[in-house]
Coordinates of C-alpha atoms and ligand atoms in Angstrom, one line a residue:
X1 CA -86.7 19.6 167.4
X2 CA -85.7 23.0 165.9
X3 CA -85.4 23.0 162.0
X4 CA -81.8 22.7 160.9
X5 CA -82.0 26.2 159.0
X6 CA -83.1 27.8 162.2
X7 CA -80.5 26.2 164.6
X8 CA -78.2 28.6 166.2
X9 CA -75.1 27.5 164.4
X10 CA -76.8 27.5 160.9
X11 CA -78.0 30.9 161.5
X12 CA -74.9 32.4 162.7
X13 CA -73.1 30.7 159.7
X14 CA -75.8 32.5 157.5
X15 CA -74.9 35.7 158.9
X16 CA -71.2 35.2 158.8
X17 CA -71.0 34.1 155.1
X18 CA -71.6 37.4 153.3
X19 CA -68.4 38.8 155.1
X20 CA -66.6 35.7 154.0
X21 CA -67.8 35.9 150.3
X22 CA -66.1 39.4 150.3
X23 CA -62.6 38.0 151.2
X24 CA -60.1 36.8 148.6
X25 CA -57.7 34.0 149.5
X26 CA -55.0 36.6 148.5
X27 CA -56.2 38.7 151.4
X28 CA -56.3 36.0 153.7
X29 CA -53.0 34.6 153.0
X30 CA -51.5 38.2 153.2
X31 CA -53.1 38.7 156.7
X32 CA -51.6 35.6 157.9
X33 CA -48.2 34.7 156.6
X34 CA -48.2 31.4 158.3
X35 CA -51.8 30.4 157.0
X36 CA -50.4 27.6 154.9
X37 CA -48.7 26.0 157.9
X38 CA -51.3 26.8 160.4
X39 CA -54.4 25.5 158.6
X40 CA -53.3 21.9 158.0
X41 CA -53.7 18.7 159.9
X42 CA -51.8 15.6 160.0
X43 CA -53.3 12.4 161.1
X44 CA -53.2 8.7 160.4
X45 CA -50.3 9.3 158.0
X46 CA -52.4 11.9 156.1
X47 CA -51.1 15.4 155.5
X48 CA -54.3 17.9 154.9
X49 CA -53.6 21.3 153.7
X50 CA -57.0 23.2 154.2
X51 CA -55.6 26.6 154.2
X52 CA -56.8 27.3 150.4
X53 CA -60.3 27.1 151.6
X54 CA -62.3 30.3 151.9
X55 CA -62.6 30.3 155.7
X56 CA -61.4 32.2 158.7
X57 CA -60.9 31.0 162.1
X58 CA -64.5 32.3 162.9
X59 CA -65.9 30.2 160.0
X60 CA -64.1 27.1 161.5
X61 CA -65.4 27.9 165.0
X62 CA -69.0 28.1 163.5
X63 CA -68.8 24.9 161.4
X64 CA -67.5 23.0 164.4
X65 CA -70.3 24.5 166.5
X66 CA -72.6 23.4 163.7
X67 CA -71.3 19.7 164.0
X68 CA -71.6 19.8 167.8
X69 CA -75.1 21.1 167.6
X70 CA -76.0 18.4 165.2
X71 CA -75.3 15.7 167.7
X72 CA -72.3 14.3 165.6
X73 CA -70.5 12.9 168.6
X74 CA -73.7 11.0 169.7
X75 CA -74.2 9.7 166.2
X76 CA -70.5 8.6 166.0
X77 CA -70.9 6.8 169.3
X78 CA -74.3 5.1 167.8
X79 CA -72.7 3.7 165.0
X80 CA -69.6 2.4 166.7
X81 CA -71.9 0.8 169.4
X82 CA -73.9 -1.0 166.8
X83 CA -77.1 0.8 167.3
X84 CA -79.7 0.6 164.3
X85 CA -78.9 4.0 162.9
X86 CA -80.1 2.8 159.6
X87 CA -83.7 3.4 160.7
X88 CA -85.5 2.9 157.5
X89 CA -84.2 -0.4 157.2
X90 CA -83.9 -1.2 160.8
X91 CA -80.3 -2.2 160.7
X92 CA -77.0 -1.4 162.3
X93 CA -74.2 0.1 160.5
X94 CA -71.0 -1.6 161.2
X95 CA -68.7 -1.4 158.2
X96 CA -66.3 -0.3 161.1
X97 CA -66.5 -3.8 162.4
X98 CA -65.2 -5.5 159.2
X99 CA -61.6 -3.9 160.0
X100 CA -61.7 -4.0 164.0
X101 CA -58.7 -6.1 165.2
X102 CA -59.3 -9.7 166.4
X103 CA -60.1 -9.5 169.9
X104 CA -62.2 -6.3 169.5
X105 CA -65.8 -6.3 171.0
X106 CA -68.6 -4.8 168.8
X107 CA -72.0 -6.0 169.6
X108 CA -75.4 -6.1 167.6
X109 CA -78.3 -7.0 169.8
X110 CA -75.7 -8.0 172.6
X111 CA -73.8 -10.4 170.4
X112 CA -70.0 -9.6 169.6
X113 CA -69.8 -9.6 165.7
X114 CA -66.0 -9.5 165.4
X115 CA -65.2 -13.2 165.8
X116 CA -67.6 -13.7 163.0
X117 CA -65.8 -11.1 160.9
X118 CA -62.2 -12.9 161.4
X119 CA -63.7 -16.3 160.7
X120 CA -64.7 -15.3 157.2
X121 CA -61.5 -13.5 156.7
X122 CA -59.4 -16.5 157.7
X123 CA -61.6 -18.6 155.2
X124 CA -60.9 -16.2 152.5
X125 CA -57.2 -16.1 153.4
X126 CA -57.1 -19.9 153.1
X127 CA -58.9 -19.8 149.9
X128 CA -56.8 -17.1 148.3
X129 CA -53.6 -19.0 149.3
X130 CA -55.0 -22.2 147.7
X131 CA -56.0 -20.3 144.5
X132 CA -52.8 -18.2 144.3
X133 CA -50.5 -20.9 145.0
X134 CA -52.0 -23.4 142.4
X135 CA -53.5 -25.8 145.0
X136 CA -57.1 -25.2 143.9
X137 CA -57.5 -26.5 140.4
X138 CA -60.1 -26.0 137.8
X139 CA -62.5 -28.9 136.7
X140 CA -60.1 -30.3 134.3
X141 CA -56.9 -30.0 136.6
X142 CA -55.8 -26.8 135.1
X143 CA -54.5 -24.0 137.4
X144 CA -56.7 -20.8 137.9
X145 CA -55.3 -17.9 136.0
X146 CA -58.2 -15.6 135.7
X147 CA -60.7 -14.2 138.1
X148 CA -63.7 -12.8 137.1
X149 CA -65.9 -10.7 139.8
X150 CA -69.4 -10.4 138.7
X151 CA -71.3 -8.1 140.8
X152 CA -72.7 -4.5 140.4
X153 CA -72.8 -1.0 142.6
X154 CA -71.6 -1.9 146.0
X155 CA -70.5 -5.5 144.9
X156 CA -68.3 -4.0 141.9
X157 CA -67.2 -0.5 142.4
X158 CA -65.0 -1.3 145.5
X159 CA -63.4 -4.5 144.0
X160 CA -62.5 -2.6 140.6
X161 CA -61.2 0.6 142.3
X162 CA -59.2 -1.6 144.8
X163 CA -57.7 -3.6 142.1
X164 CA -56.8 -0.7 140.1
X165 CA -55.5 1.0 142.9
X166 CA -53.2 -1.9 144.4
X167 CA -52.3 -3.7 140.9
X168 CA -48.8 -2.6 141.6
X169 CA -48.9 -5.3 144.4
X170 CA -51.0 -7.7 142.7
X171 CA -50.2 -11.4 141.2
X172 CA -48.9 -10.4 137.9
X173 CA -49.2 -13.8 136.8
X174 CA -53.1 -13.6 137.1
X175 CA -55.8 -11.7 135.2
X176 CA -58.5 -10.1 136.9
X177 CA -61.5 -8.8 135.2
X178 CA -65.1 -7.4 136.5
X179 CA -68.4 -7.8 135.0
X180 CA -71.2 -5.5 136.1
X181 CA -73.3 -4.3 133.5
X182 CA -76.2 -6.2 132.1
X183 CA -75.2 -5.0 128.5
X184 CA -73.9 -8.3 127.2
X185 CA -70.7 -6.4 125.9
X186 CA -69.5 -6.2 129.5
X187 CA -69.4 -10.0 129.9
X188 CA -68.4 -10.6 126.4
X189 CA -65.4 -8.3 126.3
X190 CA -64.4 -9.6 129.8
X191 CA -63.9 -13.3 128.7
X192 CA -63.2 -13.0 125.1
X193 CA -59.6 -14.0 125.4
X194 CA -60.0 -16.1 128.5
X195 CA -59.7 -20.0 128.7
X196 CA -62.6 -21.3 130.8
X197 CA -60.5 -24.1 132.5
X198 CA -58.4 -21.6 134.0
X199 CA -61.0 -19.1 135.0
X200 CA -62.7 -18.6 138.5
X201 CA -66.1 -16.7 138.7
X202 CA -66.8 -15.0 142.0
X203 CA -70.5 -14.1 142.0
X204 CA -70.6 -11.2 144.6
X205 CA -74.1 -10.2 145.6
X206 CA -75.3 -9.4 149.0
X207 CA -78.9 -10.4 147.9
X208 CA -78.1 -12.9 145.2
X209 CA -81.2 -11.6 143.5
X210 CA -79.8 -8.6 141.4
X211 CA -81.1 -8.7 138.1
X212 CA -77.8 -7.7 136.2
X213 CA -75.7 -10.0 138.4
X214 CA -77.7 -12.9 138.2
X215 CA -78.2 -12.5 134.4
X216 CA -74.4 -12.2 134.2
X217 CA -73.8 -15.3 136.4
X218 CA -76.2 -17.4 134.5
X219 CA -74.4 -16.4 131.2
X220 CA -70.8 -17.1 133.0
X221 CA -72.3 -20.6 134.0
X222 CA -73.5 -21.3 130.4
X223 CA -70.2 -20.1 129.1
X224 CA -68.1 -22.1 131.3
X225 CA -70.1 -25.4 130.9
X226 CA -70.0 -25.0 127.3
X227 CA -66.4 -25.0 127.3
X228 CA -66.0 -27.4 130.0
X229 CA -67.9 -30.4 128.2
X230 CA -71.3 -29.5 130.1
X231 CA -70.6 -31.3 133.2
X232 CA -72.5 -29.3 135.8
X233 CA -69.9 -30.7 138.6
X234 CA -67.6 -28.1 137.0
X235 CA -69.4 -25.3 138.7
X236 CA -67.9 -26.2 141.9
X237 CA -64.5 -25.7 140.6
X238 CA -65.1 -22.5 138.8
X239 CA -67.7 -20.6 140.7
X240 CA -67.5 -19.3 144.3
X241 CA -70.2 -16.9 145.9
X242 CA -69.9 -13.9 148.2
X243 CA -73.2 -13.4 149.6
X244 CA -75.7 -13.3 152.6
X245 CA -78.2 -15.3 150.9
X246 CA -77.4 -19.2 151.4
X247 CA -80.3 -20.3 149.9
X248 CA -80.1 -18.6 146.6
X249 CA -76.4 -19.4 146.3
X250 CA -77.2 -23.4 146.7
X251 CA -79.9 -22.9 144.2
X252 CA -77.5 -21.5 141.7
X253 CA -75.3 -24.6 142.2
X254 CA -72.6 -23.2 144.1
X255 CA -71.9 -25.2 147.4
X256 CA -72.1 -23.1 150.3
X257 CA -68.6 -24.6 151.4
X258 CA -67.5 -22.1 148.5
X259 CA -69.6 -19.2 149.8
X260 CA -68.1 -16.3 151.8
X261 CA -70.8 -14.4 153.7
X262 CA -71.2 -11.1 155.6
X263 CA -74.0 -9.4 157.3
X264 CA -77.1 -7.2 156.8
X265 CA -75.3 -4.4 158.9
X266 CA -72.9 -4.0 155.9
X267 CA -74.2 -1.6 153.3
X268 CA -73.2 -2.4 149.7
X269 CA -71.2 0.6 149.1
X270 CA -69.4 0.1 152.4
X271 CA -68.4 -3.4 151.7
X272 CA -65.1 -3.6 149.7
X273 CA -63.4 -4.7 152.9
X274 CA -66.0 -7.5 153.7
X275 CA -65.9 -10.8 151.7
X276 CA -66.9 -8.5 148.7
X277 CA -63.2 -8.0 148.9
X278 CA -62.4 -11.5 147.9
X279 CA -61.2 -10.5 144.3
X280 CA -59.0 -8.0 146.2
X281 CA -57.5 -10.5 148.3
X282 CA -57.1 -13.0 145.4
X283 CA -55.1 -10.0 143.7
X284 CA -53.0 -8.6 146.6
X285 CA -52.7 -11.7 148.9
X286 CA -53.8 -12.1 152.6
X287 CA -51.1 -10.1 154.1
X288 CA -51.7 -7.1 151.9
X289 CA -55.5 -7.2 152.4
X290 CA -55.0 -7.4 156.3
X291 CA -52.7 -4.1 155.7
X292 CA -55.7 -2.5 153.9
X293 CA -58.1 -3.3 156.7
X294 CA -55.3 -1.9 159.2
X295 CA -55.3 1.3 157.2
X296 CA -59.3 1.7 157.4
X297 CA -59.1 0.9 161.2
X298 CA -56.6 3.5 161.9
X299 CA -58.7 6.1 160.2
X300 CA -61.9 4.6 162.1
X301 CA -60.1 5.2 165.4
X302 CA -58.9 8.5 164.5
X303 CA -62.6 9.6 163.7
X304 CA -63.9 8.1 166.8
X305 CA -61.5 9.7 169.1
X306 CA -60.0 12.8 167.8
X307 CA -61.4 16.1 168.8
X308 CA -63.5 17.5 165.8
X309 CA -61.1 20.3 165.3
X310 CA -58.3 17.9 164.7
X311 CA -60.5 15.4 162.9
X312 CA -59.8 14.9 159.3
X313 CA -63.1 13.5 158.2
X314 CA -65.0 16.0 160.3
X315 CA -63.2 19.1 158.8
X316 CA -63.3 17.7 155.2
X317 CA -67.1 16.9 155.6
X318 CA -67.9 20.2 157.2
X319 CA -65.8 22.2 154.4
X320 CA -67.8 20.7 151.7
X321 CA -71.0 21.3 153.5
X322 CA -70.1 25.0 153.8
X323 CA -69.8 25.4 150.1
X324 CA -72.9 23.1 149.4
X325 CA -75.2 25.0 151.7
X326 CA -73.8 28.7 151.8
X327 CA -71.9 29.1 148.6
X328 CA -74.4 27.3 146.4
X329 CA -71.7 24.8 145.0
X330 CA -73.2 22.1 143.2
X331 CA -70.2 19.6 142.8
X332 CA -67.1 18.6 144.2
X333 CA -64.0 17.5 142.1
X334 CA -61.9 14.8 143.4
X335 CA -58.6 14.8 141.5
X336 CA -55.9 12.3 142.4
X337 CA -52.6 12.7 141.1
X338 CA -51.9 9.0 141.0
X339 CA -52.9 6.9 137.9
X340 CA -53.6 3.8 140.0
X341 CA -56.5 5.8 141.7
X342 CA -58.2 6.3 138.3
X343 CA -61.3 4.6 139.7
X344 CA -61.4 6.3 142.9
X345 CA -63.7 9.1 141.7
X346 CA -66.3 6.7 140.2
X347 CA -66.0 4.7 143.6
X348 CA -66.7 7.9 145.6
X349 CA -69.6 8.6 143.5
X350 CA -71.4 5.8 144.9
X351 CA -70.1 6.3 148.4
X352 CA -71.2 10.1 148.4
X353 CA -74.1 10.3 146.3
X354 CA -75.9 7.0 147.0
X355 CA -75.6 7.9 150.7
X356 CA -76.5 11.4 150.8
X357 CA -78.5 11.9 147.8
X358 CA -81.5 12.4 149.9
X359 CA -84.5 14.7 150.1
X360 CA -86.1 14.0 153.5
X361 CA -84.8 13.9 157.0
X362 CA -84.6 11.1 159.2
X363 CA -87.9 12.1 160.5
X364 CA -89.5 12.1 156.8
X365 CA -89.8 15.7 156.3
X366 CA -88.7 17.5 153.2
X367 CA -85.4 19.4 153.7
X368 CA -85.3 22.8 152.8
X369 CA -81.5 22.9 152.2
X370 CA -79.2 21.0 149.6
X371 CA -77.6 17.9 150.5
X372 CA -75.2 15.8 148.7
X373 CA -73.2 17.7 146.0
X374 CA -72.5 15.8 142.9
X375 CA -68.9 14.2 143.3
X376 CA -66.9 13.8 140.0
X377 CA -63.1 13.8 139.0
X378 CA -60.4 12.2 137.0
X379 CA -56.7 11.7 137.8
X380 CA -54.4 14.6 137.2
X381 CA -52.7 15.5 135.0
X382 CA -54.9 14.5 132.4
X383 CA -57.9 16.6 133.6
X384 CA -55.8 19.6 133.3
X385 CA -55.8 19.4 129.6
X386 CA -59.6 19.1 129.6
X387 CA -62.1 20.3 132.2
X388 CA -59.8 22.1 134.6
X389 CA -60.6 25.3 132.1
X390 CA -64.1 25.3 133.6
X391 CA -62.7 25.2 137.4
X392 CA -60.2 27.9 136.8
X393 CA -62.1 30.4 134.6
X394 CA -65.9 29.1 134.5
X395 CA -68.8 30.6 136.3
X396 CA -69.0 27.8 138.9
X397 CA -67.5 27.4 142.2
X398 CA -66.0 23.9 142.2
X399 CA -64.2 23.0 145.4
X400 CA -61.4 20.4 144.7
X401 CA -59.9 17.7 146.6
X402 CA -56.4 17.1 145.4
X403 CA -54.7 13.8 146.5
X404 CA -51.0 13.1 146.1
X405 CA -48.2 10.8 147.2
X406 CA -44.8 11.6 147.9
X407 CA -43.3 8.4 146.6
X408 CA -43.9 7.0 143.1
X409 CA -44.9 3.4 142.7
X410 CA -42.9 3.5 139.3
X411 CA -39.8 5.4 139.6
X412 CA -39.2 6.9 136.0
X413 CA -36.8 9.7 135.5
X414 CA -38.2 13.0 136.4
X415 CA -41.9 11.9 136.0
X416 CA -42.8 12.0 139.9
X417 CA -41.3 15.6 140.4
X418 CA -43.5 16.9 137.3
X419 CA -46.5 15.3 138.6
X420 CA -46.2 16.8 141.8
X421 CA -45.2 20.2 140.7
X422 CA -48.4 20.0 138.8
X423 CA -50.8 19.2 141.6
X424 CA -49.3 21.9 143.6
X425 CA -49.4 24.6 140.8
X426 CA -53.1 23.7 140.3
X427 CA -54.1 24.5 143.9
X428 CA -51.9 27.8 143.8
X429 CA -53.5 28.8 140.5
X430 CA -57.1 28.3 141.6
X431 CA -56.4 30.0 145.0
X432 CA -54.5 33.1 143.9
X433 CA -55.3 33.2 140.1
X434 CA -53.7 36.2 138.1
X435 CA -55.0 39.7 138.4
X436 CA -55.5 42.1 135.4
X437 CA -52.6 44.2 136.6
X438 CA -50.3 41.1 136.4
X439 CA -51.6 40.2 132.9
X440 CA -50.8 43.5 131.6
X441 CA -47.5 43.4 133.2
X442 CA -46.8 40.6 131.1
X443 CA -47.2 42.6 128.2
X444 CA -50.8 41.2 127.3
X445 CA -52.5 43.7 124.9
X446 CA -55.8 45.5 126.2
X447 CA -58.8 43.3 124.7
X448 CA -57.0 40.0 125.7
X449 CA -56.6 41.1 129.2
X450 CA -60.0 39.8 130.5
X451 CA -59.5 36.6 128.8
X452 CA -56.3 35.9 130.5
X453 CA -57.5 36.8 134.0
X454 CA -57.8 34.2 136.4
X455 CA -60.0 35.6 139.4
X456 CA -58.8 32.9 141.9
X457 CA -60.5 32.5 145.1
X458 CA -61.2 28.9 144.2
X459 CA -61.0 26.6 147.1
X460 CA -59.3 23.3 147.3
X461 CA -58.1 20.9 149.8
X462 CA -54.6 19.1 149.3
X463 CA -54.2 15.6 150.8
X464 CA -50.5 14.4 150.8
X465 CA -49.8 10.9 151.6
X466 CA -46.3 8.9 151.5
X467 CA -47.1 6.1 149.3
X468 CA -50.2 4.5 147.7
X469 CA -49.8 1.4 150.0
X470 CA -52.8 -1.1 150.7
X471 CA -52.9 0.7 154.3
X472 CA -53.0 4.3 152.7
X473 CA -55.9 3.0 150.4
X474 CA -57.8 2.0 153.4
X475 CA -57.2 5.1 155.2
X476 CA -58.4 7.3 152.1
X477 CA -61.7 5.3 151.8
X478 CA -62.4 5.4 155.4
X479 CA -61.8 9.1 155.5
X480 CA -64.5 9.7 152.6
X481 CA -66.8 7.3 154.5
X482 CA -66.5 9.4 157.6
X483 CA -67.0 12.6 155.6
X484 CA -70.3 11.3 154.3
X485 CA -71.1 10.3 157.9
X486 CA -70.3 13.8 159.2
X487 CA -72.4 15.6 156.4
X488 CA -75.4 13.2 157.0
X489 CA -75.2 14.0 160.8
X490 CA -75.6 17.6 160.1
X491 CA -78.3 17.2 157.4
X492 CA -80.1 14.8 159.4
X493 CA -80.7 12.4 156.7
X494 CA -80.1 8.4 156.7
X495 CA -76.8 7.9 154.8
X496 CA -77.4 4.1 154.8
X497 CA -80.4 3.4 152.6
X498 CA -80.9 3.7 149.1
X499 CA -84.6 3.9 148.2
X500 CA -83.9 5.8 145.2
X501 CA -82.7 2.9 143.3
X502 CA -86.0 1.0 143.6
X503 CA -88.4 2.7 141.2
X504 CA -86.4 2.2 137.9
X505 CA -85.7 -1.5 139.1
X506 CA -89.3 -2.4 139.3
X507 CA -90.3 -0.5 136.3
X508 CA -87.5 -2.3 134.1
X509 CA -89.0 -5.6 135.5
X510 CA -92.4 -4.7 134.1
X511 CA -90.9 -3.6 130.7
X512 CA -88.9 -6.6 130.2
X513 CA -92.0 -9.0 129.2
X514 CA -93.4 -6.3 127.0
X515 CA -90.2 -6.1 125.1
X516 CA -90.0 -10.0 124.7
X517 CA -93.7 -10.7 124.2
X518 CA -94.2 -12.4 120.5
X519 CA -97.5 -10.7 120.4
X520 CA -98.0 -7.0 120.5
X521 CA -98.3 -6.3 124.1
X522 CA -101.3 -3.9 125.5
X523 CA -99.3 -1.2 126.9
X524 CA -100.5 1.1 129.6
X525 CA -97.5 3.3 130.3
X526 CA -97.4 7.1 129.6
X527 CA -97.4 7.9 125.9
X528 CA -93.7 8.4 125.7
X529 CA -92.8 5.0 127.2
X530 CA -95.4 3.2 125.1
X531 CA -93.9 5.0 121.9
X532 CA -90.4 4.0 122.8
X533 CA -91.3 0.3 123.5
X534 CA -93.2 0.1 120.2
X535 CA -90.2 1.5 118.3
X536 CA -87.9 -0.6 119.8
X537 CA -90.0 -3.8 119.1
X538 CA -90.4 -2.4 115.5
X539 CA -86.4 -1.8 115.2
X540 CA -85.4 -5.1 116.6
X541 CA -87.5 -7.1 114.1
X542 CA -85.4 -5.2 111.4
Ligands
G6Q601 C1 -75.1 0.0 147.4 C2 -76.5 -0.6 147.0 C3 -76.2 -1.2 145.9 C4 -75.8 -2.7 145.7 C5 -76.1 -3.1 144.4 C6 -75.7 -4.7 144.5 O1 -74.9 0.5 148.8 O2 -77.0 -1.1 147.9 O3 -75.2 -0.6 144.9 O4 -74.5 -3.0 146.2 O5 -77.5 -3.0 144.0 O6 -76.5 -5.5 145.2 P1 -76.2 -7.0 145.6 O7 -74.8 -7.1 146.3 O8 -77.3 -7.5 146.4 O9 -76.4 -7.6 144.3

């Protein structure tokens, strides 16, 4: 197989990029008065303006050729048809089956997985209805008012993000908390004002062996039993599990009747729409959860069917790749102008970087090009008064994704027009900047001019949606999932494993007994780790 960097489309892009770098967005817009209408795409209820990217029609043609040459179409078909594309773990990758409608047929090893998905969804809906209506009672007969999800990584970031995003349609008479960190503060703060008799814990762990989650789950059981008179039978009314490991769930003391399952073909960071979304369903109700899944599915179908030049995730994925590989951009800023999406950038960090933070190809050879950029961001307008300075006038190129909604969820005077005016203004300022002549024309004195110049030519996408409904959230998440997929296909990497998190976990397990040992342990680490362990042991003795 030809190495990626010698592939025809890659090399064509390489020769094309110097011309591109010499062009300013001001010139591109001047040359085509309709550019702002032409370089847009509307699909699945999302309007994407990609006109403020440093591209010409030729760039787009070459990027699309790169996608085609990379076998993206075949990779998409392989995923949707249940092939084991997660080759290093020998697993199918079928998060798309989690949102397939009843009656769809998606097979893994000849077996249709969709009926099983809906069976779990139905059980979740029944359970959520019982808890929300007060039919499910705690051990002492009290109604459940508090839900605490215990999980980490993929078993936490999706649930937290979705709860925050859809808080506006959540049961306001219930409290939702999320515990992930093994730092005891996380658990202590989550429960400090909760009454155990009214609290239900969801232990969310695909493997049910994760150190942080199991440590927190045991502390939660101790906390609940201490408050509920020590009767172990209370666990059954105050703990449910979301897992693929029935044996470990039973061993913890949770009846498998109160366990909601999923499958090895659901990766952690792709699992917020599986039973891992139980806390989401408890918060927003089964109907809203169904709408969320509907949004995911609409984007899945768009990704599967739309020609690449009209395909939102494909275009966005390729544009990001253009900057990462040909402009040496190190990061991407995701800037939602919607306060409810405050955890969306954090969620995307795992989705993008755990998926595509890889240094070898599917064939195991070291890549000689960059893979995932660093994703980061904060909601606007807050970021404008902080790190946007660097995006506008710093020395690094930072492509931005602006996300905005036409309808506010909390109508408050002129707030929403101000919010939207800001997001449009930022894209405009980044693209067009302010020249020295313009600065001078405003009456700025000579030495100050360079400080007030905005070079512009800084690229951004603007995503405009109608309103942050459950369906809209599903579409947005699926959009980024498939962006990641597109990039991985071009980079020839496996977006679905995460061996990079293993080493630290193993080393930590080795260090725990050395920290806890009553006698001075014989240490055989490097001199830095040995010294840190000794210092910590000394410090904790006081
Ligand atoms: C996600 C990763 C990882 C995982 C957590 C939690 O894709 O695999 O973030 O979700 O390590 O794992 P468990 O759900 O097994 O506890």
